[in-house]
Amino acid sequence: MSDKGVKDELSTELLRWYDAHARALPWRALPNSGQPTDPYFVWMSEIMLQQTTVAAVKEYFRKFTALWPTVHDLATAQDADVMAAWAGLGYYARARNLLKCARVIVADHGGVFPKDRDTLQSLPGIGPYTSAAIAAIAFDAPETVVDGNVERVMARLRAIETPLPPAKPELVAAAQALTPTKRPGDYAQAVMDLGATICTPKSPACGICPWQSPCRARVMGIAPELPRKLPKVQKPTRLGTAYIARRSDGAFLLETRPDKGLLGGMLGWPCSDWSVDAPDPAPPLTANWIDHGLQVRHTFTHFHLKLTVLVADIPESAAPDRGHFIDKHAFQPSSLPTVMKKAIALATPWPLRD
Ligand code: SF4
C-alpha cells in the first residue's frame, strides 16, 4: 500500500474508534453531536491544560466559563478576580496572559478568534503547540498537535527508540506524516485520547487499541518501555521564609507578588528571596516573629522549596514596609497559590485561636 494509503487507513481506524470512545470533556463538542465547537472554550482549555492534567483543569474550566461565559466578559474582568479564580492551578503567567489575550482579541479582532496559526501565535500566551491545537480543534485546520500523549503514541507506533527530549523532532515528523486532511481536528483529539486512555505510560491496553496491528513497538514487545527518556537532572532545593502577620483586628498582611517571576501577580505572604544559599531575612515589618518550627515543602517545575513560616501578632498601629492588610472577613485562603495556602494551613490554628 502507498504511504498515503497507509496514512488514510490509520486515520480512518482511529477516527472510527474516536467516534465511539471520545472522552466527554466540558470544553469539547463530541463528534457527531451536532454541537458547534466554541473557539473560546478550546482556547481556554488549551491554556489551562499547559503543564496541567485534565482532571485538575475541569473544575477550573467550569468556574471560569461560569464567571466569564464569553471572551468579551473575560476581557472586562478585574485582574484581581481572574488571578484569585486561577489560584491553585499553578503557572500563574498563564492567567495574566489569558487576560491580556482576551483583551487583544476584543480590541484588535472584534472579539472573534483568528483562525490561522500565525495570527494565533502572535497573541499573548499562545505558542507553537497551543496555536496548532486551537487551529486544529476549533477550526479543523490540518495542523499537527503534539503533546506528551501524542509523543508516546508515536514512539510506540513507529518504535522510535531515541530517548526524549532529543527524540522530539523525530516524533513530530512521525505525527506530521500521519495528520490527515479530513477531520484533522477530531484526529488530533483522537490521538491525544488514545494516549490518555489506552496507550497509557505504564500499561498500554494494546488488546483494545485501534492501532494494534500497525504498532511496531507492540510487535517487538517493547511498548511499555517507550518513549525512552534521558535520566532526569536532579532539582535543586531552595530555602526561604514566609512572614504571616495578623493585626489585632484580625486583618492579615499580604503582598501582591511582582508581575515578572514566580507566582507573578498573585497574592501571597511577604517572603524573603528563595535561594539555594540561605537567603537574608526580609520581614515586612519589625515584630516579634515566632518560629514554631513550621516548614512548607513545595515542588515547582525547576526546584524544591523549603519555606520556613514565621508568625507574628501585631498592633493596629503597625506600619509595614510593604504589603497591604486584608480584613479578616475578606481574607480567602482559596485565592492564594498552593504554596501560600500550605503556609496558612500549617500556621492554623495559631491565627484563628482568638
Ligand atoms: Fe499503544 Fe499498544 Fe496501541 Fe501500540 S498497540 S499504540 S503500544 S496501545
GROMACS .gro file of C-alpha atoms and ligand atoms in nm:
model
  362
    1MET     CA    1   0.000   0.000   0.000
    2SER     CA    2   0.120   0.355  -0.075
    3ASP     CA    3   0.226   0.589   0.207
    4LYS     CA    4  -0.095   0.783   0.150
    5GLY     CA    5  -0.297   0.464   0.164
    6VAL     CA    6  -0.135   0.366   0.495
    7LYS     CA    7  -0.191   0.714   0.634
    8ASP     CA    8  -0.559   0.716   0.531
    9GLU     CA    9  -0.615   0.372   0.679
   10LEU     CA   10  -0.455   0.468   1.010
   11SER     CA   11  -0.659   0.787   1.045
   12THR     CA   12  -0.981   0.611   0.940
   13GLU     CA   13  -0.930   0.339   1.203
   14LEU     CA   14  -0.853   0.594   1.470
   15LEU     CA   15  -1.146   0.821   1.383
   16ARG     CA   16  -1.383   0.524   1.391
   17TRP     CA   17  -1.259   0.446   1.740
   18TYR     CA   18  -1.286   0.815   1.840
   19ASP     CA   19  -1.646   0.840   1.717
   20ALA     CA   20  -1.735   0.565   1.965
   21HIS     CA   21  -1.499   0.643   2.255
   22ALA     CA   22  -1.419   1.017   2.261
   23ARG     CA   23  -1.387   1.145   2.616
   24ALA     CA   24  -1.668   1.379   2.721
   25LEU     CA   25  -1.485   1.694   2.830
   26PRO     CA   26  -1.655   2.020   2.931
   27TRP     CA   27  -1.486   2.215   2.652
   28ARG     CA   28  -1.537   1.959   2.379
   29ALA     CA   29  -1.811   1.921   2.119
   30LEU     CA   30  -1.834   1.543   2.081
   31PRO     CA   31  -1.810   1.402   1.727
   32ASN     CA   32  -2.148   1.366   1.557
   33SER     CA   33  -2.317   1.560   1.838
   34GLY     CA   34  -2.413   1.843   1.608
   35GLN     CA   35  -2.277   2.085   1.870
   36PRO     CA   36  -2.054   2.363   1.735
   37THR     CA   37  -1.702   2.390   1.874
   38ASP     CA   38  -1.656   2.716   2.066
   39PRO     CA   39  -1.308   2.863   1.998
   40TYR     CA   40  -1.325   3.046   2.334
   41PHE     CA   41  -1.367   2.712   2.513
   42VAL     CA   42  -1.090   2.550   2.310
   43TRP     CA   43  -0.851   2.837   2.376
   44MET     CA   44  -0.923   2.848   2.749
   45SER     CA   45  -0.892   2.473   2.792
   46GLU     CA   46  -0.566   2.464   2.599
   47ILE     CA   47  -0.415   2.741   2.814
   48MET     CA   48  -0.528   2.564   3.133
   49LEU     CA   49  -0.403   2.225   3.011
   50GLN     CA   50  -0.045   2.352   2.964
   51GLN     CA   51   0.155   2.154   3.225
   52THR     CA   52  -0.169   2.055   3.399
   53THR     CA   53  -0.383   1.741   3.398
   54VAL     CA   54  -0.732   1.715   3.250
   55ALA     CA   55  -0.867   1.615   3.593
   56ALA     CA   56  -0.732   1.933   3.754
   57VAL     CA   57  -0.847   2.158   3.470
   58LYS     CA   58  -1.214   2.051   3.454
   59GLU     CA   59  -1.319   2.231   3.775
   60TYR     CA   60  -1.132   2.549   3.684
   61PHE     CA   61  -1.270   2.548   3.331
   62ARG     CA   62  -1.626   2.523   3.464
   63LYS     CA   63  -1.561   2.801   3.715
   64PHE     CA   64  -1.408   3.036   3.455
   65THR     CA   65  -1.674   2.982   3.193
   66ALA     CA   66  -1.950   3.029   3.455
   67LEU     CA   67  -1.791   3.355   3.571
   68TRP     CA   68  -1.695   3.475   3.222
   69PRO     CA   69  -1.902   3.290   2.958
   70THR     CA   70  -1.755   3.478   2.660
   71VAL     CA   71  -1.426   3.637   2.563
   72HIS     CA   72  -1.598   3.978   2.597
   73ASP     CA   73  -1.686   3.901   2.960
   74LEU     CA   74  -1.331   3.790   3.037
   75ALA     CA   75  -1.180   4.095   2.867
   76THR     CA   76  -1.367   4.325   3.105
   77ALA     CA   77  -1.293   4.122   3.420
   78GLN     CA   78  -1.088   4.268   3.705
   79ASP     CA   79  -0.728   4.141   3.709
   80ALA     CA   80  -0.750   4.054   4.081
   81ASP     CA   81  -1.069   3.848   4.027
   82VAL     CA   82  -0.908   3.644   3.749
   83MET     CA   83  -0.589   3.586   3.949
   84ALA     CA   84  -0.797   3.478   4.252
   85ALA     CA   85  -1.005   3.239   4.039
   86TRP     CA   86  -0.684   3.088   3.897
   87ALA     CA   87  -0.531   3.033   4.243
   88GLY     CA   88  -0.424   2.672   4.290
   89LEU     CA   89  -0.390   2.592   3.919
   90GLY     CA   90  -0.025   2.700   3.910
   91TYR     CA   91   0.193   2.856   3.639
   92TYR     CA   92   0.038   3.195   3.704
   93ALA     CA   93   0.184   3.365   3.397
   94ARG     CA   94  -0.090   3.177   3.213
   95ALA     CA   95  -0.362   3.369   3.399
   96ARG     CA   96  -0.201   3.704   3.324
   97ASN     CA   97  -0.167   3.610   2.957
   98LEU     CA   98  -0.524   3.480   2.948
   99LEU     CA   99  -0.649   3.825   3.040
  100LYS     CA  100  -0.410   4.004   2.804
  101CYS     CA  101  -0.509   3.774   2.520
  102ALA     CA  102  -0.883   3.819   2.582
  103ARG     CA  103  -0.836   4.197   2.574
  104VAL     CA  104  -0.634   4.184   2.249
  105ILE     CA  105  -0.896   3.962   2.085
  106VAL     CA  106  -1.172   4.207   2.178
  107ALA     CA  107  -0.973   4.523   2.099
  108ASP     CA  108  -0.796   4.412   1.780
  109HIS     CA  109  -1.007   4.125   1.641
  110GLY     CA  110  -1.362   4.236   1.723
  111GLY     CA  111  -1.396   3.958   1.980
  112VAL     CA  112  -1.350   3.687   1.715
  113PHE     CA  113  -1.069   3.433   1.745
  114PRO     CA  114  -0.836   3.434   1.444
  115LYS     CA  115  -0.831   3.105   1.254
  116ASP     CA  116  -0.481   3.088   1.120
  117ARG     CA  117  -0.190   2.962   1.321
  118ASP     CA  118   0.043   3.259   1.261
  119THR     CA  119  -0.209   3.515   1.387
  120LEU     CA  120  -0.299   3.293   1.681
  121GLN     CA  121   0.068   3.267   1.769
  122SER     CA  122   0.104   3.645   1.777
  123LEU     CA  123  -0.140   3.659   2.071
  124PRO     CA  124  -0.022   3.668   2.436
  125GLY     CA  125   0.036   3.324   2.588
  126ILE     CA  126  -0.011   3.130   2.264
  127GLY     CA  127   0.298   2.941   2.150
  128PRO     CA  128   0.354   2.687   1.870
  129TYR     CA  129   0.176   2.400   2.044
  130THR     CA  130  -0.130   2.599   2.154
  131SER     CA  131  -0.172   2.771   1.816
  132ALA     CA  132  -0.170   2.432   1.643
  133ALA     CA  133  -0.419   2.291   1.893
  134ILE     CA  134  -0.662   2.585   1.858
  135ALA     CA  135  -0.635   2.592   1.477
  136ALA     CA  136  -0.694   2.216   1.455
  137ILE     CA  137  -0.959   2.168   1.723
  138ALA     CA  138  -1.156   2.494   1.689
  139PHE     CA  139  -1.123   2.543   1.312
  140ASP     CA  140  -1.046   2.195   1.177
  141ALA     CA  141  -0.717   2.314   1.021
  142PRO     CA  142  -0.476   2.034   0.920
  143GLU     CA  143  -0.222   2.121   1.191
  144THR     CA  144  -0.020   1.862   1.379
  145VAL     CA  145  -0.069   1.874   1.755
  146VAL     CA  146   0.200   1.702   1.960
  147ASP     CA  147   0.166   1.679   2.338
  148GLY     CA  148   0.308   1.416   2.574
  149ASN     CA  149   0.033   1.169   2.486
  150VAL     CA  150   0.100   1.204   2.114
  151GLU     CA  151   0.475   1.166   2.166
  152ARG     CA  152   0.417   0.838   2.350
  153VAL     CA  153   0.178   0.702   2.087
  154MET     CA  154   0.413   0.796   1.800
  155ALA     CA  155   0.718   0.650   1.975
  156ARG     CA  156   0.533   0.320   2.010
  157LEU     CA  157   0.353   0.312   1.676
  158ARG     CA  158   0.682   0.371   1.494
  159ALA     CA  159   0.909   0.205   1.755
  160ILE     CA  160   1.124   0.518   1.788
  161GLU     CA  161   1.386   0.431   2.048
  162THR     CA  162   1.571   0.764   2.056
  163PRO     CA  163   1.526   0.898   2.412
  164LEU     CA  164   1.336   1.216   2.494
  165PRO     CA  165   1.398   1.505   2.475
  166PRO     CA  166   1.630   1.455   2.172
  167ALA     CA  167   1.359   1.241   2.009
  168LYS     CA  168   1.115   1.534   1.982
  169PRO     CA  169   1.184   1.630   1.616
  170GLU     CA  170   1.157   1.263   1.512
  171LEU     CA  171   0.827   1.225   1.695
  172VAL     CA  172   0.688   1.548   1.548
  173ALA     CA  173   0.786   1.431   1.200
  174ALA     CA  174   0.613   1.096   1.261
  175ALA     CA  175   0.298   1.277   1.378
  176GLN     CA  176   0.308   1.520   1.083
  177ALA     CA  177   0.334   1.233   0.837
  178LEU     CA  178   0.008   1.092   0.971
  179THR     CA  179  -0.201   1.412   1.005
  180PRO     CA  180  -0.496   1.373   0.766
  181THR     CA  181  -0.670   1.646   0.568
  182LYS     CA  182  -1.012   1.500   0.655
  183ARG     CA  183  -1.134   1.582   1.008
  184PRO     CA  184  -0.788   1.693   1.129
  185GLY     CA  185  -0.938   1.847   1.445
  186ASP     CA  186  -1.106   1.523   1.551
  187TYR     CA  187  -0.795   1.329   1.453
  188ALA     CA  188  -0.575   1.550   1.675
  189GLN     CA  189  -0.807   1.491   1.969
  190ALA     CA  190  -0.831   1.122   1.888
  191VAL     CA  191  -0.453   1.067   1.914
  192MET     CA  192  -0.449   1.253   2.245
  193ASP     CA  193  -0.742   1.047   2.374
  194LEU     CA  194  -0.573   0.726   2.263
  195GLY     CA  195  -0.264   0.821   2.462
  196ALA     CA  196  -0.468   0.927   2.765
  197THR     CA  197  -0.698   0.625   2.783
  198ILE     CA  198  -0.541   0.324   2.604
  199CYS     CA  199  -0.177   0.385   2.518
  200THR     CA  200  -0.104   0.485   2.878
  201PRO     CA  201   0.251   0.526   3.010
  202LYS     CA  202   0.292   0.205   3.214
  203SER     CA  203   0.040  -0.049   3.087
  204PRO     CA  204  -0.083   0.016   2.735
  205ALA     CA  205  -0.406  -0.174   2.664
  206CYS     CA  206  -0.286  -0.299   2.326
  207GLY     CA  207  -0.561  -0.565   2.312
  208ILE     CA  208  -0.830  -0.298   2.259
  209CYS     CA  209  -0.622  -0.048   2.062
  210PRO     CA  210  -0.741   0.053   1.714
  211TRP     CA  211  -0.375   0.069   1.606
  212GLN     CA  212  -0.267  -0.266   1.748
  213SER     CA  213  -0.200  -0.420   1.409
  214PRO     CA  214   0.033  -0.149   1.265
  215CYS     CA  215   0.202  -0.078   1.602
  216ARG     CA  216   0.570  -0.174   1.578
  217ALA     CA  217   0.650  -0.148   1.949
  218ARG     CA  218   0.367  -0.389   2.031
  219VAL     CA  219   0.503  -0.641   1.781
  220MET     CA  220   0.855  -0.600   1.921
  221GLY     CA  221   0.726  -0.637   2.279
  222ILE     CA  222   0.878  -0.305   2.390
  223ALA     CA  223   0.567  -0.084   2.410
  224PRO     CA  224   0.577  -0.014   2.788
  225GLU     CA  225   0.947   0.085   2.760
  226LEU     CA  226   0.876   0.364   2.510
  227PRO     CA  227   0.928   0.650   2.487
  228ARG     CA  228   1.276   0.617   2.635
  229LYS     CA  229   1.396   0.913   2.839
  230LEU     CA  230   1.734   1.056   2.930
  231PRO     CA  231   1.798   1.043   3.306
  232LYS     CA  232   1.635   1.334   3.487
  233VAL     CA  233   1.850   1.616   3.620
  234GLN     CA  234   1.807   1.644   3.998
  235LYS     CA  235   1.614   1.953   4.107
  236PRO     CA  236   1.792   2.186   4.349
  237THR     CA  237   1.633   2.277   4.683
  238ARG     CA  238   1.580   2.643   4.762
  239LEU     CA  239   1.520   2.790   5.106
  240GLY     CA  240   1.305   3.084   5.205
  241THR     CA  241   1.094   3.241   5.478
  242ALA     CA  242   0.728   3.343   5.470
  243TYR     CA  243   0.604   3.601   5.719
  244ILE     CA  244   0.242   3.573   5.833
  245ALA     CA  245   0.137   3.876   6.035
  246ARG     CA  246  -0.205   3.915   6.191
  247ARG     CA  247  -0.316   4.254   6.314
  248SER     CA  248  -0.509   4.284   6.644
  249ASP     CA  249  -0.835   4.340   6.448
  250GLY     CA  250  -0.780   4.007   6.269
  251ALA     CA  251  -0.657   4.150   5.936
  252PHE     CA  252  -0.374   3.967   5.761
  253LEU     CA  253  -0.076   4.129   5.593
  254LEU     CA  254  -0.044   4.006   5.233
  255GLU     CA  255   0.157   4.114   4.936
  256THR     CA  256   0.094   4.106   4.561
  257ARG     CA  257   0.400   3.948   4.404
  258PRO     CA  258   0.575   4.133   4.119
  259ASP     CA  259   0.425   4.057   3.776
  260LYS     CA  260   0.752   3.912   3.649
  261GLY     CA  261   0.881   3.599   3.816
  262LEU     CA  262   0.742   3.301   4.000
  263LEU     CA  263   0.376   3.334   4.111
  264GLY     CA  264   0.384   3.675   3.940
  265GLY     CA  265   0.081   3.894   4.012
  266MET     CA  266  -0.053   3.653   4.276
  267LEU     CA  267  -0.136   3.742   4.632
  268GLY     CA  268   0.086   3.580   4.894
  269TRP     CA  269   0.257   3.615   5.228
  270PRO     CA  270   0.551   3.854   5.228
  271CYS     CA  271   0.859   3.639   5.175
  272SER     CA  272   1.235   3.651   5.171
  273ASP     CA  273   1.411   3.556   4.849
  274TRP     CA  274   1.400   3.186   4.768
  275SER     CA  275   1.755   3.072   4.706
  276VAL     CA  276   1.980   2.771   4.738
  277ASP     CA  277   2.205   2.955   4.984
  278ALA     CA  278   2.012   3.052   5.296
  279PRO     CA  279   1.857   3.389   5.196
  280ASP     CA  280   1.874   3.702   5.411
  281PRO     CA  281   1.573   3.758   5.639
  282ALA     CA  282   1.329   4.007   5.486
  283PRO     CA  283   1.039   4.066   5.730
  284PRO     CA  284   0.785   4.321   5.606
  285LEU     CA  285   0.794   4.497   5.943
  286THR     CA  286   0.967   4.480   6.279
  287ALA     CA  287   0.769   4.247   6.504
  288ASN     CA  288   0.808   3.960   6.745
  289TRP     CA  289   0.836   3.692   6.474
  290ILE     CA  290   0.782   3.350   6.626
  291ASP     CA  291   0.933   3.034   6.483
  292HIS     CA  292   0.710   2.736   6.571
  293GLY     CA  293   0.926   2.507   6.358
  294LEU     CA  294   0.673   2.527   6.071
  295GLN     CA  295   0.810   2.445   5.727
  296VAL     CA  296   0.622   2.419   5.397
  297ARG     CA  297   0.760   2.185   5.134
  298HIS     CA  298   0.658   2.251   4.778
  299THR     CA  299   0.790   2.149   4.440
  300PHE     CA  300   0.797   2.384   4.142
  301THR     CA  301   0.899   2.285   3.789
  302HIS     CA  302   1.268   2.358   3.840
  303PHE     CA  303   1.325   2.335   4.215
  304HIS     CA  304   1.203   2.210   4.552
  305LEU     CA  305   1.125   2.475   4.813
  306LYS     CA  306   1.157   2.456   5.190
  307LEU     CA  307   0.973   2.758   5.323
  308THR     CA  308   1.004   2.841   5.692
  309VAL     CA  309   0.686   3.004   5.822
  310LEU     CA  310   0.721   3.274   6.090
  311VAL     CA  311   0.416   3.424   6.254
  312ALA     CA  312   0.355   3.746   6.446
  313ASP     CA  313   0.068   3.923   6.619
  314ILE     CA  314   0.095   4.295   6.554
  315PRO     CA  315  -0.087   4.604   6.684
  316GLU     CA  316  -0.339   4.803   6.479
  317SER     CA  317  -0.088   5.086   6.460
  318ALA     CA  318   0.165   4.864   6.277
  319ALA     CA  319   0.303   5.022   5.960
  320PRO     CA  320   0.464   4.758   5.737
  321ASP     CA  321   0.736   4.840   5.484
  322ARG     CA  322   0.548   4.651   5.215
  323GLY     CA  323   0.223   4.462   5.153
  324HIS     CA  324  -0.131   4.554   5.248
  325PHE     CA  325  -0.379   4.438   5.508
  326ILE     CA  326  -0.681   4.230   5.414
  327ASP     CA  327  -0.976   4.235   5.650
  328LYS     CA  328  -1.037   3.903   5.827
  329HIS     CA  329  -1.381   3.873   5.664
  330ALA     CA  330  -1.245   3.942   5.316
  331PHE     CA  331  -0.946   3.707   5.351
  332GLN     CA  332  -0.995   3.389   5.147
  333PRO     CA  333  -0.717   3.130   5.159
  334SER     CA  334  -0.863   2.982   4.839
  335SER     CA  335  -0.747   3.291   4.647
  336LEU     CA  336  -0.384   3.213   4.730
  337PRO     CA  337  -0.147   2.997   4.525
  338THR     CA  338  -0.093   2.649   4.666
  339VAL     CA  339   0.237   2.715   4.842
  340MET     CA  340   0.084   3.014   5.025
  341LYS     CA  341  -0.225   2.810   5.114
  342LYS     CA  342   0.002   2.545   5.263
  343ALA     CA  343   0.170   2.811   5.478
  344ILE     CA  344  -0.156   2.939   5.634
  345ALA     CA  345  -0.283   2.582   5.677
  346LEU     CA  346   0.033   2.499   5.872
  347ALA     CA  347   0.007   2.813   6.085
  348THR     CA  348  -0.355   2.737   6.173
  349PRO     CA  349  -0.491   2.726   6.442
  350TRP     CA  350  -0.247   2.997   6.555
  351PRO     CA  351  -0.410   3.278   6.355
  352LEU     CA  352  -0.764   3.159   6.431
  353ARG     CA  353  -0.721   3.089   6.801
  354ASP     CA  354  -0.878   3.408   6.939
  355SF4    FE1  355  -0.006   0.195   2.219
  355SF4    FE2  356  -0.036  -0.069   2.231
  355SF4    FE3  357  -0.184   0.079   2.066
  355SF4    FE4  358   0.075   0.043   2.020
  355SF4     S1  359  -0.085  -0.113   2.021
  355SF4     S2  360  -0.037   0.236   2.002
  355SF4     S3  361   0.154   0.042   2.226
  355SF4     S4  362  -0.185   0.086   2.291
   0.00000   0.00000   0.00000
